[in-house]
Amino acid sequence: MNVNQSAPPVPPFGQPQPVYPGYHQSSYGGQPGSTAPPTPYGAYNGPVPGYQQTPPPGVSRAPPSSGVPPTSTAQVPLGQGAYGQFGQGDIQNGPSSTVQMQRLPGSQPFGSAPLAPVVSQPNVLQPYGPLPTSAQVTAQMAGMQISGAVTPSGLGYGPPTSLASASGSFPNSGLYGSYSQGQAPPLSQAQGPSGSQPPQRSAPQQASSFTPSASGGPRMPSMTGPILPEQSFVGPPVNQPNHVSSPPPQVPHPGTQIAGLPGQPPPMHSSQQPGYQLQQNGSFGPVQGPQPNYGSPYPGAPTFGSQPGPPQPLPPKRLDPNAIPSPQLNELPPQQKTRHRIDPDAIPSPIQVIEDDRNNRGSEPFVTGVRGQVPPLVTTNFLVKDQGNASPRYIRCTSYNIPCTSDMAKQAQVPLAAVIKPLAKLPPVEASPYVVDHGESGPLRCNRCKAYMCPFMQFIEGGRRFQCCFCSCINDVPPQYFQHLDHTGKRVDAYDRPELSLGSYEFLATVDYCKNNKFPSPPAFIFMIDVSYNAIRSGLVRLLCEELKSLLDFLPREGGAEESAIRVGFVTYNKVLHFYNVKSSLAQPQMMVVSDVADMFVPLLDGFLVNINDSRAVITSLLDQIPEMFADTRETETVFAPVIQAGMEALKAAECAGKLFLFHTSLPIAEAPGKLKNRDDRKLINTDKEKTLFQPQTGAYQALAKECVAQGCCVDLFLFPNQYVDVATLSVVPQLTGGSVYKYACFQVENDQERFMSDLRRDVQKVVGFDAVMRVRTSTGIRAVDFFGAFYMSNTTDVELAGLDGDKTVTVEFKHDDRLNEESGALLQCALLYTSCAGQRRLRIHNLALNCCTQLADLYRNCETDTLINYMAKFAYRGVLNSPVKTVRDTLITQCAQILACYRKNCASPSSAGQLILPECMKLLPVYLNCVLKSDVLQPGAEVTTDDRAYVRQLVTSMDVAETNVFFYPRLLPLTKSPIESTTEPPAVRASEERLSSGDIYLLENGLNLFIWVGASVQQGVVQSLFGVSSFSQITSGLSILPVLDNPLSKKVRGLIDSLRTQRSRYMKLIVVKQEDKLEMLFKHFLVEDKNLNGGASYVDFLCHMHKEIRQLLS
């Protein structure tokens, strides 16, 4: 928040200012504020490029002087002295253990202070490292100064609890310096003269709000700031050193607090002027008494086992930042355009949270034995040990502690959802689920609710019966499954049976679980190739046929099988379909043409689907002939629905499930079922009819998809459009059958060959479950009510998937239908019945136990923001099918504001309305939500096509949590800051233009796109090493392949790109962007913390807007 421009004359600091009644004022700083065009969020201005960094005249920061604090404002800033600072029942985000899992920044130790006594805490599990020293606790303050000038961390947020950091310096050390042990930051530098260096930070200390400890501890200096016209500040003139202990105040719930949002000048520290003290909840401002809407010990909230502090005097009237209309940029004289600056380093940083979680939770394995543990973030590499609950690679929840009652859930508005990835690929060091064979009797189940045997079932009567953990029904144990119980009531063979000791396992299914009561045949793959003029001319057909010759050797196979059991078939098409007989006994393949596309049939059975090894010679001959056969075609029209119909009929005739690989280039306008017309109309954007752009043109494709699902026919679609192809309609069948859509606009062999080949190889080789049905069962009290993903549902409980691969997720939302019990918690069981690649019918089971709570604080302490955003994005992206986009956006903002307002009202300590307080594990909710709101689906720019929006919409629908995380908040990695010999990935920086330096090169990735941005003043040697040219001007803009050069930098960057590509499910095509080049606009679209050209707000603006929304809800 920068208020250091030359403002209109202000009365001297000591002089009383006029106080304004009712917080209403028509202008800010004497500037008229009414004529500017509207911005997306009312009266806020975004970050202004080029802001002064010199302090305003007359305001300086003096070294802190000592002084004993008054009792009413005692605080502990940043790192609470020890783990157990909270009273009974107040366990921080994460496992129910002494380990207070957090995700946030801090700084390295300097100075020392007495360590606060530890308050003991229940539910001990295992410590994650040593307790922080008092020096570390005090150290948190280094990066948390607040001043009128832009400071490193203008609006501090620090920890309720703190873990000793794993490393001694902040990982982004290229960007931030760090203090050595015991050395204080020079205060003058924190304020920074013009052109001062970037903010100083160091070792992450896990935390995020100034919260008082149960017994006093270090304190932040008081700070005051330049006073605006017509503003009255009252506050005792106390200055405080940052190491004085103080008497115990009441301990609030941990939360990130950002003082003085949105437009208020941050107070500055000075020895001559009256200061604001740090308040009860760790923020700055006049001393506050009970707030409106908060009873004195605030009603409905636990007091966390501490005594309330002494009563506080009622506050003086306080500046309400929201009542100050912000002048638009174009109305301000040049020297005033820096108003309303919030220091971006002072607001929660995704990079810092990710880094802290990696440091704190990346080294220990995540053991799943304890109910309701919050796993490490998806961005952390960690090992999972299955001890009774499914790995977070299979299931992640929005909250691991769910409200006991529906009223409490409605109050909090936190969606209760699980993102389930049933066939997720595990890292090589983790074992795949064990396969259990119970013989002809099949897996043991509850007679009433049909839940499968799992570790939570309770054996009784000496092991002769078991009580179902889902519906409480008592069932007999069959004689062949009987086993005695030990003295704890556990079966003595519990650890020998995966289904009694693990969270995830598989059962071999009996014939009762198969269609028509007979075991399935191995599945088949049918390749269906568009041979119209566009496909031939672009070189696509020749490239594809060449690739298939070698690719068919890599079809998925089961376990250690020598060859794949999958059979293959080939079809080509334009306005008519050509089937090929590739029977092994033939010398040459035979073609059969079906021109009656209105009544589709398969002209041959024998010889259409063949074993690849038996018919290799005939298939190779066919793939050589196809490009030649159609080389002179002039046919531009294509059909589409009859092609899918043909593939499905072929699978039906062969009595097997399978997958169709369709390679298609244009809008299907030929006379046939499923014919489409061009309905692309950009004029519909931002109107009530915009939703029609996302809906299919015709119902024919939904009907076709339903037939495909019944047959177990999954469709993967590869699109190569040069213009509009109506992705919204063409993707219906892939979407409803569990398939994928790949899109290569304006395909050119030389530019897109590598990306297409890589995607195709991965798609053909990945393990798929066919003809699948998934059901999610829950224990009494909650039930699954809504589902998101690529699948079909014919009833309200069964998710039907013609195919399901290891990249696809199904997101399930739960609602209460009864009261839950805190002691027994809540259980989920996901059961997936599918046919494996070898034709084996299997059941994969995943179990997860969650905690239940009667205090809202427990809910907020155990949420996972990444999963929440995954759910919210899918909810919004489905919403655009039926509602105007503006309505969908407003719904998201309202829900987010309600979540945060409920926390503020019920869990945070009473504090000034001028502060934004965020729950510790939701402090990134605003920044991530803003990224969703600015995405192409919800806020398209002029360059985004209707097809692109439909494509992204269906893509996100089945993304997992890690994919949505990087898709909405891309990673920006500086390539030239870390030492060349370093083998680790360079530490990321925040996705904002402010973080780019013209002397460096950066890599940006979001799971679909990959950019290298080259600054205009990069050293010549670096340009030579990476691009093989002698100067910046000679680099080709838009370059998609880096030259292979024999030097350390080139090898390192190419290695990093390869490594990033292997982490993502789709091949990311590289684009090299030069600073100030026309392609730079495309690159800047991914710098999501900044304002964008489509009207999307910057992170700072959106935070201010959220604050305003929260305050409106609270008042």
XYZ file of N, CA, C and O in Angstrom, residues 834-971:
552
model
N -14.102 -52.799 -13.138
C -13.629 -52.528 -14.502
C -13.002 -53.762 -15.134
O -12.693 -54.743 -14.450
N -12.814 -53.696 -16.447
C -12.112 -54.762 -17.173
C -10.695 -54.288 -17.465
O -10.508 -53.199 -18.014
N -9.715 -55.097 -17.093
C -8.322 -54.679 -17.298
C -7.940 -54.861 -18.768
O -8.693 -55.432 -19.556
N -6.742 -54.382 -19.117
C -6.274 -54.480 -20.511
C -6.182 -55.930 -20.993
O -6.214 -56.199 -22.192
N -6.055 -56.856 -20.030
C -5.950 -58.269 -20.426
C -7.326 -58.938 -20.461
O -7.434 -60.128 -20.747
N -8.367 -58.185 -20.138
C -9.713 -58.762 -20.168
C -10.124 -59.362 -18.839
O -11.086 -60.124 -18.764
N -9.421 -59.013 -17.744
C -9.767 -59.539 -16.420
C -10.733 -58.569 -15.729
O -10.525 -57.362 -15.764
N -11.789 -59.099 -15.115
C -12.771 -58.244 -14.428
C -12.285 -58.042 -12.988
O -12.009 -59.015 -12.277
N -12.162 -56.781 -12.565
C -11.607 -56.494 -11.239
C -12.421 -55.445 -10.509
O -13.115 -54.638 -11.112
N -12.233 -55.421 -9.191
C -12.813 -54.375 -8.338
C -11.676 -53.657 -7.646
O -10.872 -54.296 -6.958
N -11.586 -52.350 -7.818
C -10.575 -51.604 -7.070
C -11.297 -50.826 -5.972
O -12.253 -50.100 -6.239
N -10.801 -50.967 -4.739
C -11.447 -50.343 -3.577
C -10.510 -49.319 -2.945
O -9.332 -49.599 -2.734
N -11.042 -48.130 -2.646
C -10.298 -47.115 -1.891
C -11.141 -46.695 -0.692
O -12.320 -46.352 -0.857
N -10.538 -46.715 0.498
C -11.261 -46.313 1.721
C -10.600 -45.093 2.348
O -9.377 -44.974 2.330
N -11.413 -44.233 2.943
C -10.858 -43.059 3.620
C -11.736 -42.697 4.807
O -12.959 -42.614 4.679
N -11.085 -42.510 5.972
C -11.820 -42.097 7.177
C -11.530 -40.627 7.451
O -10.378 -40.202 7.404
N -12.580 -39.866 7.742
C -12.439 -38.435 8.028
C -12.892 -38.138 9.448
O -13.723 -38.860 10.003
N -12.381 -37.068 10.016
C -12.851 -36.626 11.331
C -14.134 -35.812 11.185
O -14.427 -35.292 10.117
N -14.857 -35.688 12.285
C -16.042 -34.832 12.321
C -15.874 -33.855 13.476
O -15.246 -34.185 14.484
N -16.441 -32.648 13.323
C -16.213 -31.649 14.358
C -17.486 -30.890 14.702
O -18.410 -30.792 13.888
N -17.494 -30.361 15.930
C -18.618 -29.514 16.347
C -18.175 -28.057 16.423
O -18.985 -27.187 16.690
N -16.889 -27.808 16.229
C -16.378 -26.435 16.257
C -15.947 -26.053 14.842
O -15.198 -26.792 14.196
N -16.391 -24.879 14.393
C -16.006 -24.437 13.055
C -14.492 -24.301 12.913
O -13.935 -24.531 11.845
N -13.832 -23.940 14.009
C -12.377 -23.759 13.947
C -11.695 -25.042 13.459
O -10.719 -24.988 12.712
N -12.224 -26.210 13.870
C -11.610 -27.478 13.450
C -11.795 -27.714 11.952
O -10.927 -28.273 11.290
N -12.950 -27.305 11.444
C -13.184 -27.430 10.002
C -12.165 -26.593 9.242
O -11.479 -27.071 8.333
N -12.031 -25.316 9.649
C -11.139 -24.408 8.925
C -9.668 -24.790 9.067
O -8.840 -24.406 8.275
N -9.365 -25.560 10.117
C -7.973 -25.917 10.326
C -7.562 -27.119 9.489
O -6.389 -27.442 9.397
N -8.539 -27.798 8.897
C -8.230 -29.046 8.193
C -8.690 -29.039 6.741
O -9.009 -30.080 6.174
N -8.764 -27.852 6.161
C -9.158 -27.741 4.758
C -7.945 -27.805 3.852
O -6.830 -27.549 4.289
N -8.196 -28.121 2.588
C -7.113 -28.103 1.614
C -7.530 -27.219 0.439
O -8.427 -27.558 -0.326
N -6.861 -26.068 0.332
C -7.262 -25.058 -0.656
C -7.157 -25.565 -2.094
O -8.019 -25.278 -2.918
N -6.114 -26.331 -2.406
C -5.949 -26.800 -3.788
C -7.144 -27.650 -4.226
O -7.618 -27.545 -5.351
N -7.615 -28.515 -3.326
C -8.763 -29.369 -3.653
C -10.034 -28.529 -3.753
O -10.890 -28.763 -4.613
N -10.138 -27.550 -2.875
C -11.289 -26.642 -2.883
C -11.378 -25.916 -4.225
O -12.457 -25.805 -4.818
N -10.247 -25.440 -4.716
C -10.224 -24.721 -5.995
C -10.549 -25.677 -7.150
O -11.259 -25.325 -8.093
N -10.059 -26.903 -7.069
C -10.371 -27.904 -8.088
C -11.885 -28.094 -8.181
O -12.477 -28.065 -9.265
N -12.513 -28.246 -7.000
C -13.976 -28.416 -6.968
C -14.686 -27.161 -7.493
O -15.612 -27.242 -8.300
N -14.254 -25.987 -7.021
C -14.945 -24.745 -7.408
C -14.839 -24.484 -8.912
O -15.787 -24.019 -9.540
N -13.665 -24.775 -9.482
C -13.493 -24.580 -10.923
C -14.435 -25.505 -11.695
O -15.096 -25.089 -12.650
N -14.529 -26.754 -11.261
C -15.404 -27.706 -11.963
C -16.871 -27.315 -11.808
O -17.663 -27.417 -12.745
N -17.208 -26.855 -10.618
C -18.577 -26.410 -10.356
C -18.925 -25.227 -11.275
O -19.990 -25.187 -11.895
N -17.990 -24.278 -11.388
C -18.220 -23.095 -12.221
C -18.252 -23.473 -13.700
O -19.094 -22.986 -14.459
N -17.342 -24.346 -14.106
C -17.264 -24.709 -15.525
C -18.489 -25.515 -15.963
O -18.845 -25.512 -17.135
N -19.114 -26.207 -15.022
C -20.376 -26.859 -15.381
C -21.502 -25.822 -15.381
O -22.428 -25.888 -16.181
N -21.387 -24.843 -14.474
C -22.420 -23.816 -14.356
C -22.625 -23.014 -15.635
O -23.739 -22.581 -15.929
N -21.541 -22.824 -16.431
C -21.686 -21.993 -17.636
C -22.570 -22.655 -18.695
O -22.997 -22.004 -19.637
N -22.866 -23.942 -18.528
C -23.764 -24.616 -19.478
C -25.203 -24.115 -19.319
O -25.984 -24.158 -20.261
N -25.533 -23.676 -18.104
C -26.930 -23.323 -17.835
C -27.165 -21.893 -17.371
O -28.299 -21.449 -17.319
N -26.100 -21.184 -17.006
C -26.268 -19.833 -16.465
C -25.351 -18.863 -17.188
O -24.315 -19.262 -17.704
N -25.721 -17.550 -17.176
C -24.809 -16.568 -17.751
C -23.482 -16.582 -16.996
O -23.448 -16.824 -15.784
N -22.395 -16.333 -17.717
C -21.067 -16.396 -17.114
C -20.949 -15.438 -15.927
O -20.352 -15.758 -14.899
N -21.569 -14.265 -16.034
C -21.483 -13.292 -14.931
C -22.102 -13.865 -13.658
O -21.565 -13.710 -12.561
N -23.217 -14.566 -13.805
C -23.867 -15.178 -12.636
C -22.940 -16.196 -11.988
O -22.814 -16.267 -10.762
N -22.267 -16.986 -12.828
C -21.360 -18.020 -12.316
C -20.207 -17.367 -11.544
O -19.850 -17.791 -10.445
N -19.660 -16.296 -12.116
C -18.551 -15.598 -11.455
C -19.002 -15.019 -10.104
O -18.312 -15.155 -9.091
N -20.170 -14.391 -10.118
C -20.676 -13.790 -8.871
C -20.925 -14.846 -7.802
O -20.671 -14.639 -6.618
N -21.418 -16.013 -8.237
C -21.670 -17.110 -7.283
C -20.380 -17.534 -6.603
O -20.328 -17.747 -5.389
N -19.306 -17.662 -7.403
C -18.015 -18.062 -6.841
C -17.511 -17.045 -5.821
O -17.053 -17.401 -4.736
N -17.610 -15.756 -6.189
C -17.109 -14.707 -5.295
C -17.901 -14.700 -3.998
O -17.345 -14.619 -2.899
N -19.235 -14.841 -4.130
C -20.087 -14.827 -2.931
C -19.752 -15.997 -2.023
O -19.635 -15.849 -0.806
N -19.585 -17.183 -2.629
C -19.296 -18.356 -1.788
C -17.963 -18.193 -1.065
O -17.851 -18.489 0.126
N -16.973 -17.695 -1.776
C -15.654 -17.495 -1.157
C -15.767 -16.481 -0.015
O -15.210 -16.679 1.068
N -16.508 -15.398 -0.249
C -16.672 -14.380 0.797
C -17.394 -14.962 2.007
O -17.042 -14.671 3.156
N -18.395 -15.821 1.763
C -19.130 -16.422 2.890
C -18.223 -17.347 3.707
O -18.281 -17.355 4.935
N -17.382 -18.109 3.002
C -16.451 -19.010 3.705
C -15.545 -18.188 4.631
O -15.357 -18.513 5.808
N -14.982 -17.106 4.079
C -14.020 -16.312 4.847
C -14.708 -15.469 5.920
O -14.157 -15.246 6.997
N -15.934 -15.006 5.638
C -16.660 -14.203 6.632
C -17.068 -15.074 7.817
O -17.015 -14.650 8.976
N -17.445 -16.317 7.529
C -17.833 -17.226 8.617
C -16.627 -17.491 9.518
O -16.740 -17.523 10.746
N -15.457 -17.653 8.909
C -14.241 -17.843 9.698
C -13.989 -16.612 10.573
O -13.721 -16.708 11.763
N -14.095 -15.458 9.947
C -13.816 -14.203 10.643
C -14.754 -14.040 11.841
O -14.368 -13.645 12.930
N -16.029 -14.377 11.613
C -17.028 -14.142 12.649
C -16.923 -15.159 13.777
O -17.109 -14.820 14.936
N -16.627 -16.412 13.421
C -16.723 -17.476 14.423
C -15.398 -17.998 14.962
O -15.378 -18.670 15.981
N -14.312 -17.748 14.239
C -13.060 -18.383 14.655
C -11.939 -17.398 14.958
O -11.056 -17.703 15.740
N -11.947 -16.236 14.290
C -10.844 -15.309 14.516
C -11.137 -14.486 15.765
O -12.286 -14.333 16.162
N -10.078 -13.946 16.375
C -10.302 -13.127 17.553
C -10.897 -11.796 17.107
O -10.704 -11.373 15.973
N -11.626 -11.125 17.995
C -12.221 -9.845 17.624
C -11.115 -8.891 17.172
O -10.053 -8.857 17.767
N -11.374 -8.157 16.096
C -10.347 -7.243 15.603
C -11.000 -6.195 14.733
O -12.171 -6.278 14.414
N -10.199 -5.233 14.328
C -10.719 -4.116 13.545
C -11.279 -4.596 12.212
O -10.734 -5.496 11.593
N -12.354 -3.960 11.797
C -12.947 -4.321 10.508
C -12.008 -3.974 9.367
O -12.149 -4.472 8.264
N -11.020 -3.112 9.627
C -10.091 -2.720 8.576
C -9.071 -3.795 8.258
O -8.194 -3.587 7.430
N -9.174 -4.941 8.938
C -8.216 -6.004 8.673
C -8.868 -7.116 7.898
O -10.029 -7.417 8.116
N -8.082 -7.724 7.035
C -8.537 -8.940 6.375
C -7.888 -10.098 7.111
O -6.675 -10.130 7.262
N -8.703 -11.013 7.608
C -8.150 -12.163 8.329
C -8.521 -13.423 7.561
O -9.687 -13.655 7.263
N -7.505 -14.210 7.222
C -7.730 -15.422 6.437
C -7.338 -16.640 7.255
O -6.356 -16.596 7.986
N -8.083 -17.739 7.133
C -7.686 -18.965 7.836
C -6.320 -19.422 7.327
O -6.014 -19.253 6.144
N -5.529 -19.999 8.215
C -4.168 -20.408 7.878
C -4.119 -21.273 6.612
O -3.337 -21.028 5.713
N -4.989 -22.299 6.532
C -4.843 -23.167 5.362
C -5.726 -22.721 4.201
O -5.862 -23.450 3.234
N -6.325 -21.537 4.319
C -7.090 -21.019 3.175
C -6.568 -19.662 2.735
O -7.253 -18.933 2.039
N -5.362 -19.336 3.153
C -4.938 -17.971 2.862
C -4.653 -17.767 1.378
O -4.567 -16.645 0.914
N -4.536 -18.871 0.625
C -4.339 -18.718 -0.824
C -5.656 -18.791 -1.594
O -5.666 -18.723 -2.820
N -6.776 -18.930 -0.855
C -8.067 -19.039 -1.546
C -8.326 -17.827 -2.443
O -8.678 -17.990 -3.613
N -8.118 -16.576 -1.966
C -8.389 -15.432 -2.854
C -7.520 -15.423 -4.115
O -8.024 -15.202 -5.215
N -6.230 -15.675 -3.971
C -5.373 -15.579 -5.169
C -5.743 -16.666 -6.171
O -5.841 -16.425 -7.376
N -5.996 -17.897 -5.693
C -6.345 -18.971 -6.617
C -7.732 -18.751 -7.226
O -7.959 -19.028 -8.405
N -8.664 -18.290 -6.414
C -10.017 -18.063 -6.940
C -9.975 -16.985 -8.029
O -10.654 -17.099 -9.051
N -9.175 -15.958 -7.814
C -9.047 -14.904 -8.824
C -8.517 -15.479 -10.136
O -8.933 -15.079 -11.221
N -7.604 -16.453 -10.038
C -7.078 -17.100 -11.250
C -8.189 -17.856 -11.984
O -8.246 -17.857 -13.214
N -9.069 -18.509 -11.233
C -10.198 -19.226 -11.863
C -11.119 -18.220 -12.556
O -11.558 -18.420 -13.691
N -11.395 -17.110 -11.862
C -12.302 -16.098 -12.419
C -11.726 -15.465 -13.685
O -12.455 -15.051 -14.574
N -10.396 -15.380 -13.751
C -9.752 -14.757 -14.917
C -9.487 -15.754 -16.036
O -8.944 -15.380 -17.068
N -9.843 -17.012 -15.831
C -9.511 -18.030 -16.831
C -10.328 -17.796 -18.109
O -11.348 -17.123 -18.094
N -9.873 -18.392 -19.199
C -10.501 -18.144 -20.504
C -11.978 -18.520 -20.545
O -12.754 -17.926 -21.278
N -12.360 -19.521 -19.768
C -13.767 -19.938 -19.800
C -14.660 -18.859 -19.186
O -15.731 -18.539 -19.712
N -14.209 -18.273 -18.065
C -15.063 -17.326 -17.350
C -14.812 -15.873 -17.736
O -15.614 -14.999 -17.425
N -13.677 -15.597 -18.383
C -13.405 -14.215 -18.781
C -12.501 -14.198 -20.012
O -11.310 -13.952 -19.924
N -13.097 -14.458 -21.179
C -12.268 -14.630 -22.374
C -11.734 -13.304 -22.898
O -12.419 -12.292 -22.844
N -10.511 -13.328 -23.407
C -9.969 -12.161 -24.099
C -10.383 -12.228 -25.565
O -10.956 -13.225 -26.025
N -10.062 -11.179 -26.298
C -10.479 -11.101 -27.702
C -9.856 -12.211 -28.543
O -10.422 -12.651 -29.533
N -8.671 -12.696 -28.119
C -7.965 -13.681 -28.965
C -8.407 -15.118 -28.677
O -8.015 -16.044 -29.363
N -9.237 -15.319 -27.644
C -9.631 -16.696 -27.278
C -10.850 -17.105 -28.098
O -11.877 -16.435 -28.075
N -10.729 -18.221 -28.828
C -11.851 -18.646 -29.679
C -12.889 -19.408 -28.856
O -12.603 -19.900 -27.761
N -14.074 -19.521 -29.423
C -15.153 -20.290 -28.779
C -14.715 -21.743 -28.584
O -14.991 -22.357 -27.561
N -14.018 -22.280 -29.601
C -13.530 -23.662 -29.504
C -12.515 -23.828 -28.381
O -12.525 -24.831 -27.661
N -11.640 -22.825 -28.226
C -10.648 -22.899 -27.140
C -11.345 -22.968 -25.793
O -10.946 -23.721 -24.901
N -12.376 -22.159 -25.619
C -13.080 -22.126 -24.333
C -13.768 -23.464 -24.056
O -13.704 -23.995 -22.952
N -14.404 -24.031 -25.085
C -15.081 -25.321 -24.903
C -14.058 -26.418 -24.612
O -14.290 -27.318 -23.796
N -12.897 -26.321 -25.269
C -11.827 -27.309 -25.084
C -11.314 -27.271 -23.641
O -11.215 -28.307 -22.968
N -10.997 -26.069 -23.150
C -10.476 -25.934 -21.788
C -11.540 -26.358 -20.775
O -11.242 -27.007 -19.771
N -12.789 -26.035 -21.070
C -13.864 -26.376 -20.138
C -13.938 -27.893 -19.924
O -13.980 -28.362 -18.789
N -13.886 -28.654 -21.032
C -13.994 -30.106 -20.834
C -12.700 -30.703 -20.293
O -12.697 -31.739 -19.645
N -11.573 -30.020 -20.538
C -10.285 -30.507 -20.040
C -10.237 -30.429 -18.512
O -9.839 -31.378 -17.827
N -10.648 -29.276 -17.985
C -10.577 -29.045 -16.530
C -11.532 -29.979 -15.779
O -11.260 -30.387 -14.659
N -12.628 -30.356 -16.453
C -13.637 -31.202 -15.797
C -13.075 -32.487 -15.216
O -13.558 -32.979 -14.211
N -12.027 -33.051 -15.864
C -11.503 -34.301 -15.294
C -10.053 -34.174 -14.839
O -9.370 -35.173 -14.676
N -9.596 -32.924 -14.600
C -8.222 -32.738 -14.091
C -8.121 -33.141 -12.627
O -9.078 -32.988 -11.868
N -6.923 -33.574 -12.234
C -6.718 -33.838 -10.815
C -6.237 -32.552 -10.129
O -6.095 -31.506 -10.761
N -5.994 -32.648 -8.822
C -5.683 -31.439 -8.040
C -4.343 -30.823 -8.461
O -4.209 -29.600 -8.551
N -3.346 -31.668 -8.735
C -2.041 -31.129 -9.136
C -2.153 -30.393 -10.471
O -1.522 -29.354 -10.678
N -2.976 -30.917 -11.373
C -3.122 -30.278 -12.694
C -3.846 -28.942 -12.591
O -3.440 -27.966 -13.219
N -4.928 -28.877 -11.798
C -5.619 -27.580 -11.693
C -4.731 -26.581 -10.964
O -4.747 -25.392 -11.268
N -3.922 -27.053 -10.016
C -3.058 -26.137 -9.276
C -2.128 -25.380 -10.226
O -2.037 -24.157 -10.188
N -1.449 -26.111 -11.101
C -0.482 -25.441 -11.985
C -1.180 -24.796 -13.186
O -0.693 -23.834 -13.766
N -2.357 -25.289 -13.532
C -3.085 -24.703 -14.663
C -3.582 -23.293 -14.312
O -3.464 -22.367 -15.113
N -4.117 -23.130 -13.117
C -4.647 -21.817 -12.740
C -3.559 -20.875 -12.210
O -3.660 -19.670 -12.375
N -2.541 -21.428 -11.545
C -1.440 -20.576 -11.078
C -0.140 -21.142 -11.651
O 0.507 -21.999 -11.044
N 0.258 -20.677 -12.853
C 1.427 -21.277 -13.530
C 2.719 -21.093 -12.739
O 2.840 -20.197 -11.912
N 3.684 -21.978 -13.010
C 4.992 -21.872 -12.368
C 5.904 -21.012 -13.215
O 5.992 -21.204 -14.430
